[in-house]
mmCIF file of C-alpha atoms in Angstrom:
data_model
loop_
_atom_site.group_PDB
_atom_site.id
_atom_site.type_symbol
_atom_site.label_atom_id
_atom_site.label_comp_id
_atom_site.label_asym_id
_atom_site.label_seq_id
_atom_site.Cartn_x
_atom_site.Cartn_y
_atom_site.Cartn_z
ATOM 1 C CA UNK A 1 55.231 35.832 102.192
ATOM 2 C CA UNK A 2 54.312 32.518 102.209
ATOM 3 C CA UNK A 3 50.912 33.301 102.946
ATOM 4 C CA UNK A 4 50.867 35.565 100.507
ATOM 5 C CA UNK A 5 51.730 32.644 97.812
ATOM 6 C CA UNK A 6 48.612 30.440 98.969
ATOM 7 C CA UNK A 7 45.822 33.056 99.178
ATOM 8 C CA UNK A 8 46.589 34.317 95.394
ATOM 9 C CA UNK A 9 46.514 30.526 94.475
ATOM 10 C CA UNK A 10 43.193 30.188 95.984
ATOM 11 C CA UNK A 11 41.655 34.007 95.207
ATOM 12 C CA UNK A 12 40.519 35.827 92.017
ATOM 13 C CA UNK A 13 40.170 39.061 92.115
ATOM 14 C CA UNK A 14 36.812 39.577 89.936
ATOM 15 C CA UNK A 15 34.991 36.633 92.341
ATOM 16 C CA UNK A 16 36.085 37.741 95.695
ATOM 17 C CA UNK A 17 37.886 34.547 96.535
ATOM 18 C CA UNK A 18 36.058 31.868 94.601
ATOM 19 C CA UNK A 19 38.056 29.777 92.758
ATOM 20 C CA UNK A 20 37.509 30.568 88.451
ATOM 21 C CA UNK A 21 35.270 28.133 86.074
ATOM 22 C CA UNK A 22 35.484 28.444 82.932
ATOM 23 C CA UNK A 23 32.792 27.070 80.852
ATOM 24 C CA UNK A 24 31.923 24.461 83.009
ATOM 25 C CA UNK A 25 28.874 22.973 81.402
ATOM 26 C CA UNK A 26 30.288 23.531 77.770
ATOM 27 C CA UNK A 27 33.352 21.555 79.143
ATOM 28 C CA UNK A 28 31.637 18.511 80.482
ATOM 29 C CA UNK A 29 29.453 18.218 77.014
ATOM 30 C CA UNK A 30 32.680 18.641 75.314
ATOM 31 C CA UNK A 31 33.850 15.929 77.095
ATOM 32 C CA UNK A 32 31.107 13.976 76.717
ATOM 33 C CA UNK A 33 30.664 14.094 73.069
ATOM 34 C CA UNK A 34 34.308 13.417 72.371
ATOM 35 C CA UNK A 35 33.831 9.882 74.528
ATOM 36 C CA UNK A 36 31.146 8.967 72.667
ATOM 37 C CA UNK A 37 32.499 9.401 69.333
ATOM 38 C CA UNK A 38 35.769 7.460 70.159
ATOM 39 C CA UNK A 39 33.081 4.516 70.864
ATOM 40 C CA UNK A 40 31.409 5.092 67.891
ATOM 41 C CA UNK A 41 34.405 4.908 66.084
ATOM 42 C CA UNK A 42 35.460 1.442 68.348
ATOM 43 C CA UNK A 43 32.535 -0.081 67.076
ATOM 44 C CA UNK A 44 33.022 1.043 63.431
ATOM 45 C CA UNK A 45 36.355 -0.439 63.327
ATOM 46 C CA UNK A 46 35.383 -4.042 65.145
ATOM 47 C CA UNK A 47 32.638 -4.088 62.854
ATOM 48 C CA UNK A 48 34.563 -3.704 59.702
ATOM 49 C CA UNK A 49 37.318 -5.780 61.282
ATOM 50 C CA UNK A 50 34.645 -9.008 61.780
ATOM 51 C CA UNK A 51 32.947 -7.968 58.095
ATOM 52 C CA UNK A 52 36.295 -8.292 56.363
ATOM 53 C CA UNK A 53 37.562 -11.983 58.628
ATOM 54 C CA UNK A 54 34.528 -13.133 57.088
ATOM 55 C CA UNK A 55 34.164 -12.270 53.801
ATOM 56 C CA UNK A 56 37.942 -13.766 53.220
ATOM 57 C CA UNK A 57 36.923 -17.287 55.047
ATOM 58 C CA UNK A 58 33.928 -17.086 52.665
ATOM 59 C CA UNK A 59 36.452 -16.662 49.581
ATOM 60 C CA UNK A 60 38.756 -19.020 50.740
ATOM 61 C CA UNK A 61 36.113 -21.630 50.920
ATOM 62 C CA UNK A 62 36.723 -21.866 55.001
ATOM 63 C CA UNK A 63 33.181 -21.110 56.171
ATOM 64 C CA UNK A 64 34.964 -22.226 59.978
ATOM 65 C CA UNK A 65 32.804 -25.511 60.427
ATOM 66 C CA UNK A 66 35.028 -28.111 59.182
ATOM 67 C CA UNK A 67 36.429 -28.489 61.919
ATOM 68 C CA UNK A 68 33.658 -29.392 63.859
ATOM 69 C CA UNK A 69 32.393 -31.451 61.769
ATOM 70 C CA UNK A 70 30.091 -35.210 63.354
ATOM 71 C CA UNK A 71 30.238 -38.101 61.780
ATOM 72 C CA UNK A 72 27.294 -38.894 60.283
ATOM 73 C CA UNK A 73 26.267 -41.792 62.518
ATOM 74 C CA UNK A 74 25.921 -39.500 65.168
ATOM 75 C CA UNK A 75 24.167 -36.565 63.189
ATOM 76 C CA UNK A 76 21.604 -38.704 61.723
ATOM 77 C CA UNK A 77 18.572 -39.664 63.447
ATOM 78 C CA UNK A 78 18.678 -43.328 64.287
ATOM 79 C CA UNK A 79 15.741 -45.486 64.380
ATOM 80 C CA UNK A 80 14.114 -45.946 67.761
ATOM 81 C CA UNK A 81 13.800 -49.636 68.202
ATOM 82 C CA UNK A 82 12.940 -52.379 70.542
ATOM 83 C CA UNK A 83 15.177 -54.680 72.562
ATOM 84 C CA UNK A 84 14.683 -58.454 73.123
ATOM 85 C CA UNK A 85 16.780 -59.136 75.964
ATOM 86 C CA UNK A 86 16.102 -62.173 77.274
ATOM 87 C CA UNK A 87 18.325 -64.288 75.655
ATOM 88 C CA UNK A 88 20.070 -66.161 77.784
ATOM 89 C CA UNK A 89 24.050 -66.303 78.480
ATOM 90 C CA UNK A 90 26.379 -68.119 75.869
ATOM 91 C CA UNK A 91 29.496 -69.804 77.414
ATOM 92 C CA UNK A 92 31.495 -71.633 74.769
ATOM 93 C CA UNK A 93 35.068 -71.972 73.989
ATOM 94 C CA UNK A 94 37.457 -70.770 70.764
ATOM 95 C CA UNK A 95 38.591 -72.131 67.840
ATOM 96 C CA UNK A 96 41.915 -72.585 68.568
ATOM 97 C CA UNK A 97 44.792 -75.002 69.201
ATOM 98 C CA UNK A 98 44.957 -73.063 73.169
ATOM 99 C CA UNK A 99 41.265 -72.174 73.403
ATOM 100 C CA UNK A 100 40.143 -69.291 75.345
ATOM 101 C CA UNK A 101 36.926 -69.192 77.288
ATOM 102 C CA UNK A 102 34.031 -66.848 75.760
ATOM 103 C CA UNK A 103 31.063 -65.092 78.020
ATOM 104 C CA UNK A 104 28.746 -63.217 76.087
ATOM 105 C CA UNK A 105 25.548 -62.016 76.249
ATOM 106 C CA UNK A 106 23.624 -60.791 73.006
ATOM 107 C CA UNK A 107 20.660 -58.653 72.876
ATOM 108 C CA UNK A 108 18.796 -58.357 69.551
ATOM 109 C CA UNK A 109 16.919 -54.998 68.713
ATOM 110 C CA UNK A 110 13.773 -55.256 66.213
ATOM 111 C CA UNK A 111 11.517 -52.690 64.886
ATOM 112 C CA UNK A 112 9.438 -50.853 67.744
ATOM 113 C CA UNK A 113 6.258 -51.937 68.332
ATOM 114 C CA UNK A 114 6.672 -55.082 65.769
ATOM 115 C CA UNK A 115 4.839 -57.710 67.709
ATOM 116 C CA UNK A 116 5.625 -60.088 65.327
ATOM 117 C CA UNK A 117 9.306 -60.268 65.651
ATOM 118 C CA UNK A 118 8.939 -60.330 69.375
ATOM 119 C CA UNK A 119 6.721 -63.359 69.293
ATOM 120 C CA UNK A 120 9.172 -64.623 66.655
ATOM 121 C CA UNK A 121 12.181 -63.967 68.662
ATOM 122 C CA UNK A 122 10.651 -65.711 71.906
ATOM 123 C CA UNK A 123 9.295 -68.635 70.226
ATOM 124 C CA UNK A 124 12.921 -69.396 68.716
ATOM 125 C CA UNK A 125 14.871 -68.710 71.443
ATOM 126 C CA UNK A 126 16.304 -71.665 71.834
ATOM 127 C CA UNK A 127 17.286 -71.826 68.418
ATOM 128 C CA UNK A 128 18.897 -68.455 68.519
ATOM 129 C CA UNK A 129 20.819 -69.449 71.822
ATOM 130 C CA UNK A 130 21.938 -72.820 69.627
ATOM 131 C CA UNK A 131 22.979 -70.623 66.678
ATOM 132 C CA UNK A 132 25.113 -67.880 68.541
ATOM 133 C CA UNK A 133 26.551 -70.721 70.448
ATOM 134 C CA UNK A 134 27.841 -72.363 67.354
ATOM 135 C CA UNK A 135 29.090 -69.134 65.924
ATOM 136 C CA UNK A 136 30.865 -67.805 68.469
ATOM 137 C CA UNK A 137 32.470 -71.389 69.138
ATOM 138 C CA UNK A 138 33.986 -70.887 65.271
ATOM 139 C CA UNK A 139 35.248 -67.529 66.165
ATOM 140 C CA UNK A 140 39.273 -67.191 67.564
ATOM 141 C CA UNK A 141 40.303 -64.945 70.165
ATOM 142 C CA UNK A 142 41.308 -62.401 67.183
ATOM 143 C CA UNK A 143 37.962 -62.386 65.642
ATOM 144 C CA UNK A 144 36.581 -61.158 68.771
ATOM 145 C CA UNK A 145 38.686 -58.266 69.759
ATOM 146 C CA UNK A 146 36.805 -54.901 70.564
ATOM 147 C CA UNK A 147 37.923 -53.667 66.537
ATOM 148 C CA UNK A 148 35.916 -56.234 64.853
ATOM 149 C CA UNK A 149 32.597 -56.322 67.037
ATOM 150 C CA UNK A 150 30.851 -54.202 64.254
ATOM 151 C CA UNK A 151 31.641 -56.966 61.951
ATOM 152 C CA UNK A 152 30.714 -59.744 64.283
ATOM 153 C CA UNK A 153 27.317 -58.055 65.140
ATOM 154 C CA UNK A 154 26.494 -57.608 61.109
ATOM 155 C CA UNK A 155 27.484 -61.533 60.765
ATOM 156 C CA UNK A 156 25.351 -62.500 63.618
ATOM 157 C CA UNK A 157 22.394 -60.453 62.314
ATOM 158 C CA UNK A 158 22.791 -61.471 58.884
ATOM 159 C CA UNK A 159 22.792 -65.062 60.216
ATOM 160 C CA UNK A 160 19.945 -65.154 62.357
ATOM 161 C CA UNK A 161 17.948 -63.311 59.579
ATOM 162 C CA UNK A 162 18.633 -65.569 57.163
ATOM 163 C CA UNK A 163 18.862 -68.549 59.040
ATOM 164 C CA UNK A 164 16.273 -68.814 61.900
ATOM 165 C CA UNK A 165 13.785 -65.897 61.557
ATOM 166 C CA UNK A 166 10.698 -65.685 58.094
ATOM 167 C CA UNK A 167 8.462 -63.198 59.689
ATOM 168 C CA UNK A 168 10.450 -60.675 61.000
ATOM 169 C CA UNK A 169 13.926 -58.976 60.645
ATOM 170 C CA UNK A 170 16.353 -58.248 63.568
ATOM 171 C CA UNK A 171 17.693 -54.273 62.692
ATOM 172 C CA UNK A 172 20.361 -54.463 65.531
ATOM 173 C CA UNK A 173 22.160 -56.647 67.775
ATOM 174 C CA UNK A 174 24.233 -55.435 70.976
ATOM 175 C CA UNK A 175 26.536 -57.259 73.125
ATOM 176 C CA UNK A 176 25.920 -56.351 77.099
ATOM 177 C CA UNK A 177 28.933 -58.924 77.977
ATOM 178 C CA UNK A 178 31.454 -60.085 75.733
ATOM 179 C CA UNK A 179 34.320 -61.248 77.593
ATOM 180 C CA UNK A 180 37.422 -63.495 76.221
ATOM 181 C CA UNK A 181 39.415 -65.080 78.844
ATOM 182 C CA UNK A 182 42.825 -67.034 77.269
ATOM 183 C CA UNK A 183 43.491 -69.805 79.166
ATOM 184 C CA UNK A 184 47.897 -70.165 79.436
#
């Protein structure tokens, strides 16, 4: 009996033994078709989803780039310059009751190409060196802290322009070494 079970599971009686399809290409396409529309509709609905996100940042004045905003400084497009560099180092002292010791070495950037202010700059070199040594001997320990070194390199450019050079205009000054060593 049990054999009987299996070979009517596996026979049709119109085919001789070979199991029944039904439709089997219409079933596949039906298939088919119905995949592709539920991408279809996928895409439809991400679509609209992204459309909508955006039109309400848009309204809500949030077009998502504030918060990447740059600073300006960095967005802007600096002026290429030269570097004099040859300076040489300034070793002075504070001015303070408990003096601490000052290392620093200033480079002074000028307009590229600008042969003038490079013959300027060399043939008062020693009169630069003189200067920056008396300025950073009036500076205290404070003054020179990392927080003010955008004021300090303004002062010393303003100074030097004003003071020392009449040809030529320094447009930058850098410190390489700036070290302040208190002396307990």
């Amino acid at each position: 009996m049990a054999d009987d079970n299996n070979a009517s599971d596996f026979a049709d009686d119109e085919t001789g033994g070979a199991p029944a399809k039904k439709g089997g290409a219409r079933n596949g396409f039906v298939g088919l078709l119905k995949w592709i529309l539920i991408a279809v509709a996928a895409i439809i609905v991400i679509v609209t989803v992204v459309f909508i996100t955006i039109g309400l940042t848009k309204k809500n004045g949030n077009s998502g780039t504030e918060n990447f905003s740059v600073a300006s400084e960095y967005t802007s497009k600096r002026e290429a310059l030269d570097w004099y560099t040859s300076l040489d180092q300034i070793n002075t002292n504070t001015d303070e009751e408990n003096p601490a010791t000052i290392r620093i070495q200033v480079n002074l950037g000028y307009k590229k190409d600008d042969k003038a202010a490079s013959t300027e700059i060399t043939s008062r070199r020693v009169e630069i060196t003189d200067t920056l040594r008396r300025f950073f001997s009036e500076q205290t320990a404070n003054d020179l802290k990392p927080q003010n070194e955008e004021i300090l390199r303004q002062n010393i450019k303003d100074l030097l322009n004003d003071t020392i050079l009449s040809d030529s205009r320094i447009r930058d000054v850098r410190f390489t070494q700036l070290d302040v060593t208190r002396q307990y």
